[in-house]
Amino acid sequence: LDAKDGELSSVLKCIEFDKEEISWEAPTLSTLCLETSYTPDGRICMVGDSMCAYYNKKGQMESMYTYSGSLLSYDIDEGQAAVLVRSDETRETNLILFDLSAESPLVIPVNNSASYVKLDDSTVFLMSTENVVAYSFEGKAVATVNLDFAYDRFLREDEYLFLMSYDQIDRVNFNQ
C-alpha cells in the first residue's frame, strides 16, 4: 500500500514461506486493495475500492474492470467476486459479478436500497431493506426472502440466514 500522486495505490507481491526471495511483484495499481482470493487453478482475484483485477500465476494482469461509482459492499470466494456499486451520476445501484475473470462481468441493476452482498457456494446473496435475494452467477434470481425489519448484515448456515442489526438477531429459513 502506498500513495502516488495523491492517490492510494497497491502492489501485489507473492511471498512463499519456504523461499527467502519474493516470487513475483505486480505493477502498481491505483486502487486500495481490499481483499485477494486464489482461483481453483491458482490465479489471483483482487478486489479493490475502485476496481477488480485478475492475475496469472506469474503476477501478470489478465483482466481488469473499473467500477463506475462508489463501492458499497463486496465479497470474494475462490476467485469469484460480487461487488455492489452505486453510480455517483445516475444514482443507480448495480450488482457486478466476476466469475473467475474481469473481462466481461455480469452487471445486474438492483434495488437502490441494496446494501450488503455475500458469496456462498457460488451463490450471491444480496440484502436490501425489503428482502434478501439469492442470485446464480448467470444472473438469475433463484430465491427470495422478504424482510420485516431493517438489518445490517447476515450469515448463512445450512438452510438458514441469521439476520443481524445493532440490537437484534433473527433466523429465517432460506431454501433455494
PDB file of N, CA and C in Angstrom, residues 48-92:
ATOM      1  N   GLY A  48     -10.550  -4.267  -5.231  1.00  0.00           N
ATOM      2  CA  GLY A  48     -10.121  -3.002  -4.675  1.00  0.00           C
ATOM      3  C   GLY A  48     -11.288  -2.065  -4.499  1.00  0.00           C
ATOM      4  N   ASP A  49     -11.016  -0.878  -3.989  1.00  0.00           N
ATOM      5  CA  ASP A  49     -12.098   0.079  -3.755  1.00  0.00           C
ATOM      6  C   ASP A  49     -12.608   0.701  -5.046  1.00  0.00           C
ATOM      7  N   SER A  50     -11.869   0.576  -6.152  1.00  0.00           N
ATOM      8  CA  SER A  50     -12.314   1.166  -7.419  1.00  0.00           C
ATOM      9  C   SER A  50     -12.229   0.210  -8.603  1.00  0.00           C
ATOM     10  N   MET A  51     -11.715  -0.992  -8.388  1.00  0.00           N
ATOM     11  CA  MET A  51     -11.601  -1.944  -9.496  1.00  0.00           C
ATOM     12  C   MET A  51     -11.436  -3.365  -8.985  1.00  0.00           C
ATOM     13  N   CYS A  52     -11.667  -4.306  -9.913  1.00  0.00           N
ATOM     14  CA  CYS A  52     -11.417  -5.721  -9.676  1.00  0.00           C
ATOM     15  C   CYS A  52     -10.449  -6.176 -10.760  1.00  0.00           C
ATOM     16  N   ALA A  53      -9.455  -7.004 -10.400  1.00  0.00           N
ATOM     17  CA  ALA A  53      -8.466  -7.459 -11.370  1.00  0.00           C
ATOM     18  C   ALA A  53      -8.110  -8.914 -11.106  1.00  0.00           C
ATOM     19  N   TYR A  54      -7.727  -9.595 -12.180  1.00  0.00           N
ATOM     20  CA  TYR A  54      -7.282 -10.990 -12.099  1.00  0.00           C
ATOM     21  C   TYR A  54      -5.852 -11.078 -12.605  1.00  0.00           C
ATOM     22  N   TYR A  55      -5.051 -11.889 -11.905  1.00  0.00           N
ATOM     23  CA  TYR A  55      -3.642 -12.064 -12.228  1.00  0.00           C
ATOM     24  C   TYR A  55      -3.354 -13.541 -12.465  1.00  0.00           C
ATOM     25  N   ASN A  56      -2.395 -13.803 -13.374  1.00  0.00           N
ATOM     26  CA  ASN A  56      -1.986 -15.189 -13.577  1.00  0.00           C
ATOM     27  C   ASN A  56      -1.001 -15.603 -12.485  1.00  0.00           C
ATOM     28  N   LYS A  57      -0.486 -16.810 -12.576  1.00  0.00           N
ATOM     29  CA  LYS A  57       0.400 -17.349 -11.536  1.00  0.00           C
ATOM     30  C   LYS A  57       1.755 -16.657 -11.478  1.00  0.00           C
ATOM     31  N   LYS A  58       2.065 -15.828 -12.487  1.00  0.00           N
ATOM     32  CA  LYS A  58       3.342 -15.116 -12.519  1.00  0.00           C
ATOM     33  C   LYS A  58       3.183 -13.637 -12.149  1.00  0.00           C
ATOM     34  N   GLY A  59       1.973 -13.238 -11.758  1.00  0.00           N
ATOM     35  CA  GLY A  59       1.740 -11.858 -11.346  1.00  0.00           C
ATOM     36  C   GLY A  59       1.424 -10.905 -12.475  1.00  0.00           C
ATOM     37  N   GLN A  60       1.149 -11.425 -13.666  1.00  0.00           N
ATOM     38  CA  GLN A  60       0.785 -10.567 -14.797  1.00  0.00           C
ATOM     39  C   GLN A  60      -0.733 -10.406 -14.829  1.00  0.00           C
ATOM     40  N   MET A  61      -1.186  -9.171 -14.996  1.00  0.00           N
ATOM     41  CA  MET A  61      -2.613  -8.912 -15.022  1.00  0.00           C
ATOM     42  C   MET A  61      -3.239  -9.503 -16.278  1.00  0.00           C
ATOM     43  N   GLU A  62      -4.307 -10.284 -16.069  1.00  0.00           N
ATOM     44  CA  GLU A  62      -5.033 -10.886 -17.188  1.00  0.00           C
ATOM     45  C   GLU A  62      -6.244 -10.047 -17.583  1.00  0.00           C
ATOM     46  N   SER A  63      -6.934  -9.499 -16.584  1.00  0.00           N
ATOM     47  CA  SER A  63      -8.118  -8.693 -16.865  1.00  0.00           C
ATOM     48  C   SER A  63      -8.374  -7.746 -15.705  1.00  0.00           C
ATOM     49  N   MET A  64      -9.076  -6.640 -16.022  1.00  0.00           N
ATOM     50  CA  MET A  64      -9.354  -5.614 -15.019  1.00  0.00           C
ATOM     51  C   MET A  64     -10.675  -4.946 -15.365  1.00  0.00           C
ATOM     52  N   TYR A  65     -11.435  -4.571 -14.339  1.00  0.00           N
ATOM     53  CA  TYR A  65     -12.697  -3.851 -14.523  1.00  0.00           C
ATOM     54  C   TYR A  65     -12.727  -2.725 -13.507  1.00  0.00           C
ATOM     55  N   THR A  66     -12.944  -1.492 -13.985  1.00  0.00           N
ATOM     56  CA  THR A  66     -13.031  -0.328 -13.102  1.00  0.00           C
ATOM     57  C   THR A  66     -14.502  -0.010 -12.862  1.00  0.00           C
ATOM     58  N   TYR A  67     -14.882   0.121 -11.599  1.00  0.00           N
ATOM     59  CA  TYR A  67     -16.268   0.421 -11.244  1.00  0.00           C
ATOM     60  C   TYR A  67     -16.603   1.855 -11.640  1.00  0.00           C
ATOM     61  N   SER A  68     -17.850   2.058 -12.065  1.00  0.00           N
ATOM     62  CA  SER A  68     -18.304   3.415 -12.377  1.00  0.00           C
ATOM     63  C   SER A  68     -19.220   3.893 -11.251  1.00  0.00           C
ATOM     64  N   GLY A  69     -18.633   4.094 -10.088  1.00  0.00           N
ATOM     65  CA  GLY A  69     -19.407   4.542  -8.937  1.00  0.00           C
ATOM     66  C   GLY A  69     -18.689   4.214  -7.644  1.00  0.00           C
ATOM     67  N   SER A  70     -19.415   4.311  -6.550  1.00  0.00           N
ATOM     68  CA  SER A  70     -18.856   4.078  -5.218  1.00  0.00           C
ATOM     69  C   SER A  70     -19.141   2.656  -4.761  1.00  0.00           C
ATOM     70  N   LEU A  71     -18.123   2.023  -4.216  1.00  0.00           N
ATOM     71  CA  LEU A  71     -18.259   0.668  -3.700  1.00  0.00           C
ATOM     72  C   LEU A  71     -19.077   0.689  -2.416  1.00  0.00           C
ATOM     73  N   LEU A  72     -20.154  -0.124  -2.375  1.00  0.00           N
ATOM     74  CA  LEU A  72     -20.986  -0.220  -1.182  1.00  0.00           C
ATOM     75  C   LEU A  72     -20.664  -1.464  -0.369  1.00  0.00           C
ATOM     76  N   SER A  73     -20.442  -2.580  -1.073  1.00  0.00           N
ATOM     77  CA  SER A  73     -20.190  -3.845  -0.410  1.00  0.00           C
ATOM     78  C   SER A  73     -19.546  -4.791  -1.414  1.00  0.00           C
ATOM     79  N   TYR A  74     -18.864  -5.800  -0.918  1.00  0.00           N
ATOM     80  CA  TYR A  74     -18.271  -6.799  -1.805  1.00  0.00           C
ATOM     81  C   TYR A  74     -18.068  -8.087  -1.026  1.00  0.00           C
ATOM     82  N   ASP A  75     -17.887  -9.167  -1.748  1.00  0.00           N
ATOM     83  CA  ASP A  75     -17.444 -10.418  -1.156  1.00  0.00           C
ATOM     84  C   ASP A  75     -16.697 -11.182  -2.234  1.00  0.00           C
ATOM     85  N   ILE A  76     -15.799 -12.048  -1.808  1.00  0.00           N
ATOM     86  CA  ILE A  76     -14.940 -12.776  -2.728  1.00  0.00           C
ATOM     87  C   ILE A  76     -14.730 -14.177  -2.157  1.00  0.00           C
ATOM     88  N   ASP A  77     -14.772 -15.188  -3.053  1.00  0.00           N
ATOM     89  CA  ASP A  77     -14.603 -16.563  -2.608  1.00  0.00           C
ATOM     90  C   ASP A  77     -14.110 -17.409  -3.768  1.00  0.00           C
ATOM     91  N   GLU A  78     -12.976 -18.056  -3.594  1.00  0.00           N
ATOM     92  CA  GLU A  78     -12.385 -18.943  -4.594  1.00  0.00           C
ATOM     93  C   GLU A  78     -12.312 -18.297  -5.977  1.00  0.00           C
ATOM     94  N   GLY A  79     -11.946 -17.035  -6.009  1.00  0.00           N
ATOM     95  CA  GLY A  79     -11.758 -16.331  -7.273  1.00  0.00           C
ATOM     96  C   GLY A  79     -13.015 -15.744  -7.866  1.00  0.00           C
ATOM     97  N   GLN A  80     -14.168 -16.040  -7.307  1.00  0.00           N
ATOM     98  CA  GLN A  80     -15.404 -15.388  -7.738  1.00  0.00           C
ATOM     99  C   GLN A  80     -15.614 -14.168  -6.852  1.00  0.00           C
ATOM    100  N   ALA A  81     -16.104 -13.084  -7.457  1.00  0.00           N
ATOM    101  CA  ALA A  81     -16.323 -11.860  -6.686  1.00  0.00           C
ATOM    102  C   ALA A  81     -17.689 -11.273  -7.019  1.00  0.00           C
ATOM    103  N   ALA A  82     -18.304 -10.695  -6.015  1.00  0.00           N
ATOM    104  CA  ALA A  82     -19.559  -9.958  -6.176  1.00  0.00           C
ATOM    105  C   ALA A  82     -19.325  -8.574  -5.576  1.00  0.00           C
ATOM    106  N   VAL A  83     -19.641  -7.546  -6.358  1.00  0.00           N
ATOM    107  CA  VAL A  83     -19.385  -6.173  -5.954  1.00  0.00           C
ATOM    108  C   VAL A  83     -20.673  -5.372  -6.114  1.00  0.00           C
ATOM    109  N   LEU A  84     -21.020  -4.619  -5.093  1.00  0.00           N
ATOM    110  CA  LEU A  84     -22.199  -3.762  -5.126  1.00  0.00           C
ATOM    111  C   LEU A  84     -21.727  -2.323  -5.262  1.00  0.00           C
ATOM    112  N   VAL A  85     -22.160  -1.645  -6.346  1.00  0.00           N
ATOM    113  CA  VAL A  85     -21.677  -0.303  -6.674  1.00  0.00           C
ATOM    114  C   VAL A  85     -22.861   0.620  -6.919  1.00  0.00           C
ATOM    115  N   ARG A  86     -22.785   1.830  -6.364  1.00  0.00           N
ATOM    116  CA  ARG A  86     -23.802   2.847  -6.629  1.00  0.00           C
ATOM    117  C   ARG A  86     -23.170   3.936  -7.482  1.00  0.00           C
ATOM    118  N   SER A  87     -23.798   4.216  -8.623  1.00  0.00           N
ATOM    119  CA  SER A  87     -23.298   5.231  -9.539  1.00  0.00           C
ATOM    120  C   SER A  87     -23.469   6.612  -8.917  1.00  0.00           C
ATOM    121  N   ASP A  88     -22.403   7.391  -8.918  1.00  0.00           N
ATOM    122  CA  ASP A  88     -22.452   8.741  -8.365  1.00  0.00           C
ATOM    123  C   ASP A  88     -23.267   9.674  -9.256  1.00  0.00           C
ATOM    124  N   GLU A  89     -23.301   9.398 -10.557  1.00  0.00           N
ATOM    125  CA  GLU A  89     -24.007  10.270 -11.501  1.00  0.00           C
ATOM    126  C   GLU A  89     -25.482   9.916 -11.628  1.00  0.00           C
ATOM    127  N   THR A  90     -25.779   8.624 -11.861  1.00  0.00           N
ATOM    128  CA  THR A  90     -27.171   8.223 -12.108  1.00  0.00           C
ATOM    129  C   THR A  90     -27.888   7.765 -10.850  1.00  0.00           C
ATOM    130  N   ARG A  91     -27.141   7.548  -9.785  1.00  0.00           N
ATOM    131  CA  ARG A  91     -27.675   7.061  -8.514  1.00  0.00           C
ATOM    132  C   ARG A  91     -28.313   5.677  -8.637  1.00  0.00           C
ATOM    133  N   GLU A  92     -27.937   4.934  -9.662  1.00  0.00           N
ATOM    134  CA  GLU A  92     -28.392   3.563  -9.813  1.00  0.00           C
ATOM    135  C   GLU A  92     -27.433   2.642  -9.067  1.00  0.00           C
TER     136      GLU A  92
END
